[in-house]
Amino acid sequence: MTTEIKPNVHWVGAIDWNIRDFHGYSTPAGSTYNAYLIKDEKIALFDTVKKEFFSDLLHNIHRLVEPEKIDYLIINHVELDHSGSLPQVIDLIKPEKIFCSPMGLKAIEAHFHPRDWPLEVVKSGDTLSLGKKTVHFLETKMLHWPDSMFSYIPEDKLLISSDAFGEHWATSKRFDDEVDNHMLMKHALKYYANILMIFSPQVQKLLAQVAEMGLDIDMIAPDHGIIWRKSPSMIIEAYDRWSRQENREKAVIVYDTMWKSTEKMAHAIYSGLVEEGVEVQIMNAHVNHRSDIITEILDARALVLGSPTLNNNILPRMADVLTYLKGLRPKDKFAASFGSFGWSGEAVKHLNGYIEAMGLELVDEGVKTKNVPDHEALALSVELGRKIGRKVMGKE
Ligand code: FEO
């Protein structure tokens, strides 16, 4: 099924109802691989789809035009969820030209080793006339790959934004005014936290650049999820907020536990934080996926990490979460650690090491409890919570 999103601009992508893991990011609601076809004097296809969805793309194109009539392919991004079916598409349509960014050319060469594809490099500021419509190219390096670029169609005030402003959400609806706004922003937030948090400085620069260029945008069509036609400004403003990594009076306690002692400490720290007026989210790494934990951390002002000591180290699920979190480069958070131990008790030291490696502010050396915490030991955890809470609430 296709959808006309602007006059002679059609969504021809694929819906992936079944994907549940997107390179380590949990996608319980599936995803979409959006591709767009413009029918003008020249016919242009913007991006393709994952390899296994080639026939869906082809079927959609067939409903609008004979695929062989497509003149141009525009490759905004070379990651395989958008380019996996590129070789089959090129074999079939034999395009007159394939446009990509300078880094896109390198990525296409490295992925597909093409010999005779009619590749043409475009840079920021270059334009391509399709007849009545024009494509303006804007390189968006590291949003989120070096090759990424936007395509802007001024005649339609349409921004085809590649991975930016997307969500992993399989739905039969295509537009923001057709879906529940709370669900939409929840999916968009998770997408930002897991894909783009690391590139927040680049997002800030891009938003400033777009504002300076004065692009008149009334629709944003990303490569995943929902098309923003009612409120493109809503997602632009959210990206501005998220990329500043603005936080609020909220703490996230992330822990794993072996015999529930570290869990008891987590609950005591929670009490201390709440007593100081902090909103707290407890995330047990055993039952929460790393990508959901990261989503909660994005707007938190404090991060509290807990693990018992296992083999002179931390529990593996905490190492998983912290390796992932460190790569996403969170910033501007108070942090501390806690954990129970049997005889050596290195976990808190290791957790503090992660905090320091992430450049977060360690507010306390942490609390350790031997085996099962008694009332006095739990009181130390409550006091740690209160100390962090006072920092979060700006009381010290
Ligand atoms: Fe949706 Fe970076 O690929």
mmCIF file of C-alpha atoms and ligand atoms in Angstrom:
data_model
loop_
_atom_site.group_PDB
_atom_site.id
_atom_site.type_symbol
_atom_site.label_atom_id
_atom_site.label_comp_id
_atom_site.label_asym_id
_atom_site.label_seq_id
_atom_site.Cartn_x
_atom_site.Cartn_y
_atom_site.Cartn_z
ATOM 1 C CA MET A 1 0.000 0.000 0.000
ATOM 2 C CA THR A 2 1.224 3.497 -0.816
ATOM 3 C CA THR A 3 0.342 6.897 0.634
ATOM 4 C CA GLU A 4 0.504 10.230 -1.172
ATOM 5 C CA ILE A 5 2.091 12.533 1.407
ATOM 6 C CA LYS A 6 2.291 15.614 -0.853
ATOM 7 C CA PRO A 7 1.094 16.063 -4.455
ATOM 8 C CA ASN A 8 3.027 13.440 -6.464
ATOM 9 C CA VAL A 9 5.174 12.488 -3.453
ATOM 10 C CA HIS A 10 4.404 8.971 -2.256
ATOM 11 C CA TRP A 11 5.392 6.792 0.700
ATOM 12 C CA VAL A 12 6.415 3.443 -0.810
ATOM 13 C CA GLY A 13 8.207 1.873 2.152
ATOM 14 C CA ALA A 14 7.753 -1.303 4.161
ATOM 15 C CA ILE A 15 6.351 -2.083 7.605
ATOM 16 C CA ASP A 16 8.325 -4.538 9.738
ATOM 17 C CA TRP A 17 5.761 -5.829 12.228
ATOM 18 C CA ASN A 18 8.064 -8.529 13.600
ATOM 19 C CA ILE A 19 11.403 -6.919 14.419
ATOM 20 C CA ARG A 20 12.033 -6.978 18.166
ATOM 21 C CA ASP A 21 15.744 -6.141 18.342
ATOM 22 C CA PHE A 22 17.405 -3.426 16.294
ATOM 23 C CA HIS A 23 21.126 -3.943 16.875
ATOM 24 C CA GLY A 24 20.646 -4.066 20.625
ATOM 25 C CA TYR A 25 17.694 -1.676 20.880
ATOM 26 C CA SER A 26 14.437 -3.409 21.819
ATOM 27 C CA THR A 27 11.624 -2.682 19.362
ATOM 28 C CA PRO A 28 8.505 -4.226 20.903
ATOM 29 C CA ALA A 29 6.323 -2.222 18.496
ATOM 30 C CA GLY A 30 8.277 -3.140 15.338
ATOM 31 C CA SER A 31 9.473 -0.536 12.843
ATOM 32 C CA THR A 32 9.044 0.814 9.328
ATOM 33 C CA TYR A 33 11.557 1.437 6.557
ATOM 34 C CA ASN A 34 10.211 4.502 4.796
ATOM 35 C CA ALA A 35 11.079 5.168 1.165
ATOM 36 C CA TYR A 36 9.582 7.953 -0.941
ATOM 37 C CA LEU A 37 8.859 8.255 -4.655
ATOM 38 C CA ILE A 38 8.462 11.605 -6.414
ATOM 39 C CA LYS A 39 6.711 11.595 -9.782
ATOM 40 C CA ASP A 40 7.754 14.637 -11.762
ATOM 41 C CA GLU A 41 9.307 15.095 -15.209
ATOM 42 C CA LYS A 42 12.009 12.953 -13.671
ATOM 43 C CA ILE A 43 10.992 10.172 -11.301
ATOM 44 C CA ALA A 44 13.087 9.850 -8.138
ATOM 45 C CA LEU A 45 13.202 7.219 -5.407
ATOM 46 C CA PHE A 46 14.523 8.344 -2.014
ATOM 47 C CA ASP A 47 16.194 5.464 -0.167
ATOM 48 C CA THR A 48 15.154 1.828 -0.340
ATOM 49 C CA VAL A 49 14.350 -0.761 2.347
ATOM 50 C CA LYS A 50 15.899 -3.731 4.136
ATOM 51 C CA LYS A 51 16.884 -6.544 1.791
ATOM 52 C CA GLU A 52 14.090 -8.885 2.910
ATOM 53 C CA PHE A 53 11.470 -6.203 2.166
ATOM 54 C CA PHE A 54 12.509 -5.645 -1.454
ATOM 55 C CA SER A 55 9.314 -7.233 -2.793
ATOM 56 C CA ASP A 56 7.150 -4.928 -0.608
ATOM 57 C CA LEU A 57 8.973 -1.900 -2.013
ATOM 58 C CA LEU A 58 8.660 -3.201 -5.544
ATOM 59 C CA HIS A 59 4.972 -3.933 -5.162
ATOM 60 C CA ASN A 60 4.381 -0.405 -3.853
ATOM 61 C CA ILE A 61 6.335 1.198 -6.680
ATOM 62 C CA HIS A 62 4.438 -0.898 -9.239
ATOM 63 C CA ARG A 63 1.165 0.599 -8.020
ATOM 64 C CA LEU A 64 2.412 4.035 -9.072
ATOM 65 C CA VAL A 65 4.829 3.575 -11.931
ATOM 66 C CA GLU A 66 6.726 0.929 -13.878
ATOM 67 C CA PRO A 67 9.936 0.597 -11.811
ATOM 68 C CA GLU A 68 12.080 0.840 -14.944
ATOM 69 C CA LYS A 69 10.770 4.389 -15.411
ATOM 70 C CA ILE A 70 12.527 5.622 -12.246
ATOM 71 C CA ASP A 71 15.301 7.987 -13.352
ATOM 72 C CA TYR A 72 17.088 8.832 -10.143
ATOM 73 C CA LEU A 73 17.936 7.094 -6.891
ATOM 74 C CA ILE A 74 18.762 9.321 -3.953
ATOM 75 C CA ILE A 75 20.650 7.576 -1.172
ATOM 76 C CA ASN A 76 20.315 9.647 1.973
ATOM 77 C CA HIS A 77 21.819 6.921 4.168
ATOM 78 C CA VAL A 78 23.707 3.688 3.534
ATOM 79 C CA GLU A 79 22.916 1.684 6.686
ATOM 80 C CA LEU A 80 21.487 -1.630 5.541
ATOM 81 C CA ASP A 81 17.965 -1.058 6.838
ATOM 82 C CA HIS A 82 17.682 1.498 4.000
ATOM 83 C CA SER A 83 20.158 0.204 1.458
ATOM 84 C CA GLY A 84 19.898 -3.573 1.842
ATOM 85 C CA SER A 85 17.793 -3.902 -1.301
ATOM 86 C CA LEU A 86 19.856 -1.359 -3.274
ATOM 87 C CA PRO A 87 21.606 -3.916 -5.543
ATOM 88 C CA GLN A 88 18.267 -5.521 -6.499
ATOM 89 C CA VAL A 89 16.665 -2.114 -7.060
ATOM 90 C CA ILE A 90 19.543 -0.928 -9.244
ATOM 91 C CA ASP A 91 19.553 -4.165 -11.265
ATOM 92 C CA LEU A 92 15.873 -3.744 -11.942
ATOM 93 C CA ILE A 93 15.472 -0.036 -12.641
ATOM 94 C CA LYS A 94 18.891 0.766 -14.080
ATOM 95 C CA PRO A 95 18.745 4.389 -12.917
ATOM 96 C CA GLU A 96 20.220 7.187 -14.974
ATOM 97 C CA LYS A 97 21.929 8.539 -11.846
ATOM 98 C CA ILE A 98 22.370 7.646 -8.191
ATOM 99 C CA PHE A 99 22.982 10.581 -5.857
ATOM 100 C CA CYS A 100 24.780 10.307 -2.526
ATOM 101 C CA SER A 101 26.921 12.410 -0.192
ATOM 102 C CA PRO A 102 30.740 12.276 -0.388
ATOM 103 C CA MET A 103 30.812 9.967 2.637
ATOM 104 C CA GLY A 104 27.877 8.089 1.131
ATOM 105 C CA LEU A 105 30.054 7.209 -1.847
ATOM 106 C CA LYS A 106 32.683 5.717 0.449
ATOM 107 C CA ALA A 107 30.006 3.821 2.386
ATOM 108 C CA ILE A 108 28.408 2.480 -0.813
ATOM 109 C CA GLU A 109 31.819 1.325 -2.042
ATOM 110 C CA ALA A 110 32.590 -0.368 1.271
ATOM 111 C CA HIS A 111 29.220 -2.104 1.491
ATOM 112 C CA PHE A 112 28.489 -3.057 -2.117
ATOM 113 C CA HIS A 113 31.780 -2.837 -4.041
ATOM 114 C CA PRO A 114 29.925 -1.518 -7.108
ATOM 115 C CA ARG A 115 31.599 -1.511 -10.514
ATOM 116 C CA ASP A 116 29.325 0.315 -12.855
ATOM 117 C CA TRP A 117 26.704 2.103 -10.789
ATOM 118 C CA PRO A 118 26.118 5.678 -12.090
ATOM 119 C CA LEU A 119 27.013 7.297 -8.773
ATOM 120 C CA GLU A 120 27.125 11.076 -8.472
ATOM 121 C CA VAL A 121 28.276 12.862 -5.351
ATOM 122 C CA VAL A 122 26.262 15.830 -4.048
ATOM 123 C CA LYS A 123 27.224 18.175 -1.232
ATOM 124 C CA SER A 124 25.376 20.570 1.044
ATOM 125 C CA GLY A 125 23.904 23.347 -1.097
ATOM 126 C CA ASP A 126 23.735 21.263 -4.295
ATOM 127 C CA THR A 127 20.348 21.025 -5.979
ATOM 128 C CA LEU A 128 18.710 18.647 -8.409
ATOM 129 C CA SER A 129 15.779 19.607 -10.613
ATOM 130 C CA LEU A 130 13.125 16.970 -11.139
ATOM 131 C CA GLY A 131 10.975 19.294 -13.281
ATOM 132 C CA LYS A 132 8.488 21.220 -11.193
ATOM 133 C CA LYS A 133 10.141 20.115 -7.959
ATOM 134 C CA THR A 134 13.713 20.585 -6.817
ATOM 135 C CA VAL A 135 15.788 18.588 -4.358
ATOM 136 C CA HIS A 136 18.156 20.517 -2.086
ATOM 137 C CA PHE A 137 20.778 18.378 -0.389
ATOM 138 C CA LEU A 138 22.074 18.943 3.126
ATOM 139 C CA GLU A 139 24.823 16.742 4.551
ATOM 140 C CA THR A 140 24.130 15.765 8.161
ATOM 141 C CA LYS A 141 27.377 14.045 9.097
ATOM 142 C CA MET A 142 27.125 11.807 12.167
ATOM 143 C CA LEU A 143 23.348 12.050 12.306
ATOM 144 C CA HIS A 144 23.850 9.341 12.719
ATOM 145 C CA TRP A 145 26.448 8.029 10.256
ATOM 146 C CA PRO A 146 29.125 9.996 8.379
ATOM 147 C CA ASP A 147 27.185 9.542 5.119
ATOM 148 C CA SER A 148 23.782 10.761 6.360
ATOM 149 C CA MET A 149 22.068 13.585 4.499
ATOM 150 C CA PHE A 150 18.691 15.292 4.238
ATOM 151 C CA SER A 151 16.760 16.050 1.050
ATOM 152 C CA TYR A 152 14.604 19.178 1.129
ATOM 153 C CA ILE A 153 11.901 19.878 -1.459
ATOM 154 C CA PRO A 154 11.107 23.624 -1.191
ATOM 155 C CA GLU A 155 8.086 23.492 -3.526
ATOM 156 C CA ASP A 156 6.419 21.142 -1.010
ATOM 157 C CA LYS A 157 8.106 22.505 2.146
ATOM 158 C CA LEU A 158 9.032 18.870 2.677
ATOM 159 C CA LEU A 159 12.103 17.635 4.553
ATOM 160 C CA ILE A 160 13.041 14.002 3.912
ATOM 161 C CA SER A 161 15.135 13.546 7.018
ATOM 162 C CA SER A 162 16.696 10.083 6.833
ATOM 163 C CA ASP A 163 17.032 8.585 10.350
ATOM 164 C CA ALA A 164 16.506 11.899 12.166
ATOM 165 C CA PHE A 165 13.098 12.587 13.751
ATOM 166 C CA GLY A 166 12.040 8.932 13.413
ATOM 167 C CA GLU A 167 10.683 6.217 15.679
ATOM 168 C CA HIS A 168 10.638 2.445 15.639
ATOM 169 C CA TRP A 169 6.898 1.924 15.462
ATOM 170 C CA ALA A 170 5.038 -0.356 13.080
ATOM 171 C CA THR A 171 1.581 1.047 12.463
ATOM 172 C CA SER A 172 -0.919 1.231 9.630
ATOM 173 C CA LYS A 173 -1.033 4.992 10.190
ATOM 174 C CA ARG A 174 1.469 7.237 8.419
ATOM 175 C CA PHE A 175 0.917 10.685 9.947
ATOM 176 C CA ASP A 176 1.316 12.305 13.368
ATOM 177 C CA ASP A 177 -2.300 13.517 13.429
ATOM 178 C CA GLU A 178 -3.548 9.925 13.027
ATOM 179 C CA VAL A 179 -1.837 8.439 16.093
ATOM 180 C CA ASP A 180 -1.850 8.936 19.841
ATOM 181 C CA ASN A 181 0.478 11.834 20.587
ATOM 182 C CA HIS A 182 1.721 10.432 23.901
ATOM 183 C CA MET A 183 2.675 7.119 22.264
ATOM 184 C CA LEU A 184 4.331 8.946 19.383
ATOM 185 C CA MET A 185 6.526 11.080 21.630
ATOM 186 C CA LYS A 186 7.362 8.067 23.805
ATOM 187 C CA HIS A 187 8.649 6.166 20.766
ATOM 188 C CA ALA A 188 10.472 9.271 19.495
ATOM 189 C CA LEU A 189 12.145 9.784 22.895
ATOM 190 C CA LYS A 190 13.353 6.180 23.058
ATOM 191 C CA TYR A 191 14.691 6.504 19.509
ATOM 192 C CA TYR A 192 16.556 9.713 20.381
ATOM 193 C CA ALA A 193 18.010 8.314 23.620
ATOM 194 C CA ASN A 194 19.299 5.139 21.984
ATOM 195 C CA ILE A 195 20.358 6.348 18.546
ATOM 196 C CA LEU A 196 21.186 10.025 18.866
ATOM 197 C CA MET A 197 22.086 10.870 22.477
ATOM 198 C CA ILE A 198 25.767 10.389 21.642
ATOM 199 C CA PHE A 199 25.456 12.872 18.781
ATOM 200 C CA SER A 200 23.688 15.582 20.782
ATOM 201 C CA PRO A 201 26.328 18.268 20.015
ATOM 202 C CA GLN A 202 25.896 17.592 16.276
ATOM 203 C CA VAL A 203 22.097 17.786 16.666
ATOM 204 C CA GLN A 204 22.470 21.219 18.268
ATOM 205 C CA LYS A 205 24.685 22.404 15.399
ATOM 206 C CA LEU A 206 22.298 21.043 12.775
ATOM 207 C CA LEU A 207 19.259 22.693 14.351
ATOM 208 C CA ALA A 208 21.129 26.005 14.419
ATOM 209 C CA GLN A 209 22.150 25.530 10.774
ATOM 210 C CA VAL A 210 18.582 24.737 9.684
ATOM 211 C CA ALA A 211 17.306 27.811 11.554
ATOM 212 C CA GLU A 212 19.977 29.968 9.913
ATOM 213 C CA MET A 213 19.079 28.631 6.461
ATOM 214 C CA GLY A 214 15.473 29.641 7.129
ATOM 215 C CA LEU A 215 14.090 26.434 5.628
ATOM 216 C CA ASP A 216 10.324 26.618 5.417
ATOM 217 C CA ILE A 217 9.258 23.168 6.635
ATOM 218 C CA ASP A 218 5.668 22.046 6.958
ATOM 219 C CA MET A 219 6.298 18.313 6.748
ATOM 220 C CA ILE A 220 9.113 16.069 7.978
ATOM 221 C CA ALA A 221 9.284 12.611 6.446
ATOM 222 C CA PRO A 222 11.808 10.408 8.267
ATOM 223 C CA ASP A 223 13.049 6.969 7.240
ATOM 224 C CA HIS A 224 11.396 5.270 10.254
ATOM 225 C CA GLY A 225 7.927 5.607 11.693
ATOM 226 C CA ILE A 226 5.509 8.503 11.507
ATOM 227 C CA ILE A 227 5.514 11.480 9.119
ATOM 228 C CA TRP A 228 5.158 14.840 10.871
ATOM 229 C CA ARG A 229 2.559 16.880 8.966
ATOM 230 C CA LYS A 230 0.527 18.432 11.776
ATOM 231 C CA SER A 231 3.326 19.328 14.167
ATOM 232 C CA PRO A 232 6.802 19.192 12.621
ATOM 233 C CA SER A 233 7.772 21.906 15.102
ATOM 234 C CA MET A 234 6.919 19.554 17.988
ATOM 235 C CA ILE A 235 9.651 17.067 17.081
ATOM 236 C CA ILE A 236 12.139 19.824 16.220
ATOM 237 C CA GLU A 237 11.558 21.408 19.642
ATOM 238 C CA ALA A 238 11.842 18.007 21.338
ATOM 239 C CA TYR A 239 15.176 17.365 19.575
ATOM 240 C CA ASP A 240 16.376 20.759 20.748
ATOM 241 C CA ARG A 241 15.436 19.872 24.339
ATOM 242 C CA TRP A 242 16.798 16.318 24.218
ATOM 243 C CA SER A 243 20.058 17.316 22.537
ATOM 244 C CA ARG A 244 20.708 19.862 25.268
ATOM 245 C CA GLN A 245 20.385 16.847 27.595
ATOM 246 C CA GLU A 246 18.338 19.041 29.892
ATOM 247 C CA ASN A 247 17.545 17.132 33.047
ATOM 248 C CA ARG A 248 15.003 17.498 35.802
ATOM 249 C CA GLU A 249 14.519 16.614 39.470
ATOM 250 C CA LYS A 250 14.591 12.905 38.754
ATOM 251 C CA ALA A 251 16.914 10.034 39.691
ATOM 252 C CA VAL A 252 17.245 6.608 38.105
ATOM 253 C CA ILE A 253 18.461 3.699 40.229
ATOM 254 C CA VAL A 254 19.861 0.951 38.007
ATOM 255 C CA TYR A 255 20.881 -2.262 39.742
ATOM 256 C CA ASP A 256 21.106 -6.011 39.563
ATOM 257 C CA THR A 257 20.940 -8.275 42.564
ATOM 258 C CA MET A 258 22.030 -11.777 43.495
ATOM 259 C CA TRP A 259 20.261 -12.633 46.790
ATOM 260 C CA LYS A 260 18.175 -9.436 47.122
ATOM 261 C CA SER A 261 20.604 -7.617 49.442
ATOM 262 C CA THR A 262 21.565 -5.068 46.780
ATOM 263 C CA GLU A 263 17.861 -4.756 45.979
ATOM 264 C CA LYS A 264 17.124 -3.905 49.631
ATOM 265 C CA MET A 265 19.794 -1.199 49.426
ATOM 266 C CA ALA A 266 18.203 0.119 46.207
ATOM 267 C CA HIS A 267 14.881 0.477 47.997
ATOM 268 C CA ALA A 268 16.522 2.257 50.941
ATOM 269 C CA ILE A 269 18.274 4.713 48.581
ATOM 270 C CA TYR A 270 14.917 5.237 46.881
ATOM 271 C CA SER A 271 13.431 6.227 50.270
ATOM 272 C CA GLY A 272 16.152 8.795 50.861
ATOM 273 C CA LEU A 273 15.709 10.317 47.406
ATOM 274 C CA VAL A 274 11.922 10.491 47.727
ATOM 275 C CA GLU A 275 12.217 12.076 51.189
ATOM 276 C CA GLU A 276 14.163 14.911 49.533
ATOM 277 C CA GLY A 277 11.394 15.374 46.948
ATOM 278 C CA VAL A 278 13.023 13.625 43.979
ATOM 279 C CA GLU A 279 11.052 11.666 41.378
ATOM 280 C CA VAL A 280 12.665 8.230 41.230
ATOM 281 C CA GLN A 281 12.611 5.443 38.666
ATOM 282 C CA ILE A 282 13.954 2.068 39.802
ATOM 283 C CA MET A 283 15.259 -0.084 36.936
ATOM 284 C CA ASN A 284 16.313 -3.645 37.718
ATOM 285 C CA ALA A 285 18.671 -4.628 34.914
ATOM 286 C CA HIS A 286 17.330 -8.185 35.083
ATOM 287 C CA VAL A 287 13.808 -7.227 34.057
ATOM 288 C CA ASN A 288 14.325 -3.989 32.083
ATOM 289 C CA HIS A 289 15.918 -3.879 28.657
ATOM 290 C CA ARG A 290 19.045 -1.740 28.354
ATOM 291 C CA SER A 291 17.353 0.507 25.774
ATOM 292 C CA ASP A 292 14.458 1.255 28.150
ATOM 293 C CA ILE A 293 16.916 2.013 30.965
ATOM 294 C CA ILE A 294 18.783 4.482 28.734
ATOM 295 C CA THR A 295 15.491 6.180 27.825
ATOM 296 C CA GLU A 296 14.768 6.813 31.523
ATOM 297 C CA ILE A 297 18.287 8.097 32.137
ATOM 298 C CA LEU A 298 18.202 10.771 29.384
ATOM 299 C CA ASP A 299 16.303 13.391 31.424
ATOM 300 C CA ALA A 300 17.406 12.297 34.932
ATOM 301 C CA ARG A 301 19.609 14.531 37.059
ATOM 302 C CA ALA A 302 21.038 11.624 39.062
ATOM 303 C CA LEU A 303 22.109 8.084 38.317
ATOM 304 C CA VAL A 304 22.590 5.558 41.121
ATOM 305 C CA LEU A 305 24.234 2.249 40.238
ATOM 306 C CA GLY A 306 24.057 -0.957 42.247
ATOM 307 C CA SER A 307 25.604 -4.391 41.969
ATOM 308 C CA PRO A 308 26.779 -7.083 44.341
ATOM 309 C CA THR A 309 30.339 -8.291 43.919
ATOM 310 C CA LEU A 310 30.711 -11.390 41.753
ATOM 311 C CA ASN A 311 34.181 -12.786 41.049
ATOM 312 C CA ASN A 312 35.764 -9.492 42.187
ATOM 313 C CA ASN A 313 33.604 -7.622 39.699
ATOM 314 C CA ILE A 314 30.030 -6.542 38.957
ATOM 315 C CA LEU A 315 27.153 -8.642 37.679
ATOM 316 C CA PRO A 316 27.276 -9.101 33.886
ATOM 317 C CA ARG A 317 23.919 -7.457 33.215
ATOM 318 C CA MET A 318 25.192 -4.247 34.836
ATOM 319 C CA ALA A 319 28.315 -4.406 32.661
ATOM 320 C CA ASP A 320 26.019 -4.738 29.636
ATOM 321 C CA VAL A 321 23.955 -1.671 30.572
ATOM 322 C CA LEU A 322 26.991 0.410 31.519
ATOM 323 C CA THR A 323 28.965 -0.439 28.377
ATOM 324 C CA TYR A 324 25.960 0.630 26.305
ATOM 325 C CA LEU A 325 25.347 3.771 28.402
ATOM 326 C CA LYS A 326 28.987 4.862 28.323
ATOM 327 C CA GLY A 327 28.953 4.679 24.519
ATOM 328 C CA LEU A 328 25.940 7.005 24.385
ATOM 329 C CA ARG A 329 27.801 9.680 26.413
ATOM 330 C CA PRO A 330 25.288 10.898 28.984
ATOM 331 C CA LYS A 331 26.225 14.163 30.658
ATOM 332 C CA ASP A 332 25.416 16.524 33.527
ATOM 333 C CA LYS A 333 24.368 13.973 36.125
ATOM 334 C CA PHE A 334 25.169 13.379 39.776
ATOM 335 C CA ALA A 335 26.042 9.757 40.419
ATOM 336 C CA ALA A 336 26.926 7.245 43.122
ATOM 337 C CA SER A 337 27.147 3.484 43.609
ATOM 338 C CA PHE A 338 26.142 0.805 46.070
ATOM 339 C CA GLY A 339 26.219 -2.956 46.504
ATOM 340 C CA SER A 340 26.461 -5.887 48.851
ATOM 341 C CA PHE A 341 29.401 -8.278 49.020
ATOM 342 C CA GLY A 342 30.514 -11.536 50.626
ATOM 343 C CA TRP A 343 34.244 -11.170 51.194
ATOM 344 C CA SER A 344 36.134 -8.855 48.789
ATOM 345 C CA GLY A 345 33.600 -6.171 47.727
ATOM 346 C CA GLU A 346 35.044 -4.655 44.556
ATOM 347 C CA ALA A 347 31.713 -3.908 42.842
ATOM 348 C CA VAL A 348 31.352 -0.331 44.124
ATOM 349 C CA LYS A 349 34.886 0.474 43.001
ATOM 350 C CA HIS A 350 34.109 -0.842 39.506
ATOM 351 C CA LEU A 351 30.802 1.051 39.334
ATOM 352 C CA ASN A 352 32.553 4.241 40.422
ATOM 353 C CA GLY A 353 35.068 3.595 37.644
ATOM 354 C CA TYR A 354 32.248 3.626 35.088
ATOM 355 C CA ILE A 355 30.894 6.860 36.577
ATOM 356 C CA GLU A 356 34.282 8.536 36.320
ATOM 357 C CA ALA A 357 34.862 7.192 32.805
ATOM 358 C CA MET A 358 31.529 8.733 31.745
ATOM 359 C CA GLY A 359 32.554 12.087 33.219
ATOM 360 C CA LEU A 360 29.600 12.209 35.618
ATOM 361 C CA GLU A 361 29.903 13.865 39.029
ATOM 362 C CA LEU A 362 30.574 11.274 41.729
ATOM 363 C CA VAL A 363 28.857 12.694 44.810
ATOM 364 C CA ASP A 364 29.890 10.003 47.298
ATOM 365 C CA GLU A 365 32.364 7.142 47.496
ATOM 366 C CA GLY A 366 29.371 4.796 47.725
ATOM 367 C CA VAL A 367 27.860 2.360 50.190
ATOM 368 C CA LYS A 368 28.854 -1.281 50.623
ATOM 369 C CA THR A 369 27.061 -3.830 52.801
ATOM 370 C CA LYS A 370 28.452 -7.191 53.874
ATOM 371 C CA ASN A 371 25.934 -9.880 52.949
ATOM 372 C CA VAL A 372 22.427 -8.970 54.134
ATOM 373 C CA PRO A 373 21.904 -5.350 55.266
ATOM 374 C CA ASP A 374 20.499 -4.845 58.755
ATOM 375 C CA HIS A 375 18.671 -1.726 59.897
ATOM 376 C CA GLU A 376 21.893 0.235 60.490
ATOM 377 C CA ALA A 377 23.283 -0.721 57.078
ATOM 378 C CA LEU A 378 20.038 0.281 55.364
ATOM 379 C CA ALA A 379 20.129 3.618 57.196
ATOM 380 C CA LEU A 380 23.465 4.321 55.441
ATOM 381 C CA SER A 381 21.754 3.652 52.103
ATOM 382 C CA VAL A 382 18.875 5.958 53.035
ATOM 383 C CA GLU A 383 21.438 8.629 53.888
ATOM 384 C CA LEU A 384 23.155 8.119 50.497
ATOM 385 C CA GLY A 385 19.772 8.642 48.839
ATOM 386 C CA ARG A 386 19.204 11.817 50.833
ATOM 387 C CA LYS A 387 22.675 13.140 49.969
ATOM 388 C CA ILE A 388 22.072 12.587 46.245
ATOM 389 C CA GLY A 389 18.551 13.981 46.638
ATOM 390 C CA ARG A 390 19.824 17.228 48.143
ATOM 391 C CA LYS A 391 22.140 17.646 45.135
ATOM 392 C CA VAL A 392 19.309 16.939 42.705
ATOM 393 C CA MET A 393 17.018 19.469 44.416
ATOM 394 C CA GLY A 394 19.767 22.079 44.546
ATOM 395 C CA LYS A 395 19.857 22.107 48.361
ATOM 396 C CA GLU A 396 23.637 21.706 48.464
HETATM 397 FE FE1 FEO B 1 17.684 3.526 9.938
HETATM 398 FE FE2 FEO B 1 20.910 4.389 10.414
HETATM 399 O O1 FEO B 1 19.525 3.403 9.690
#
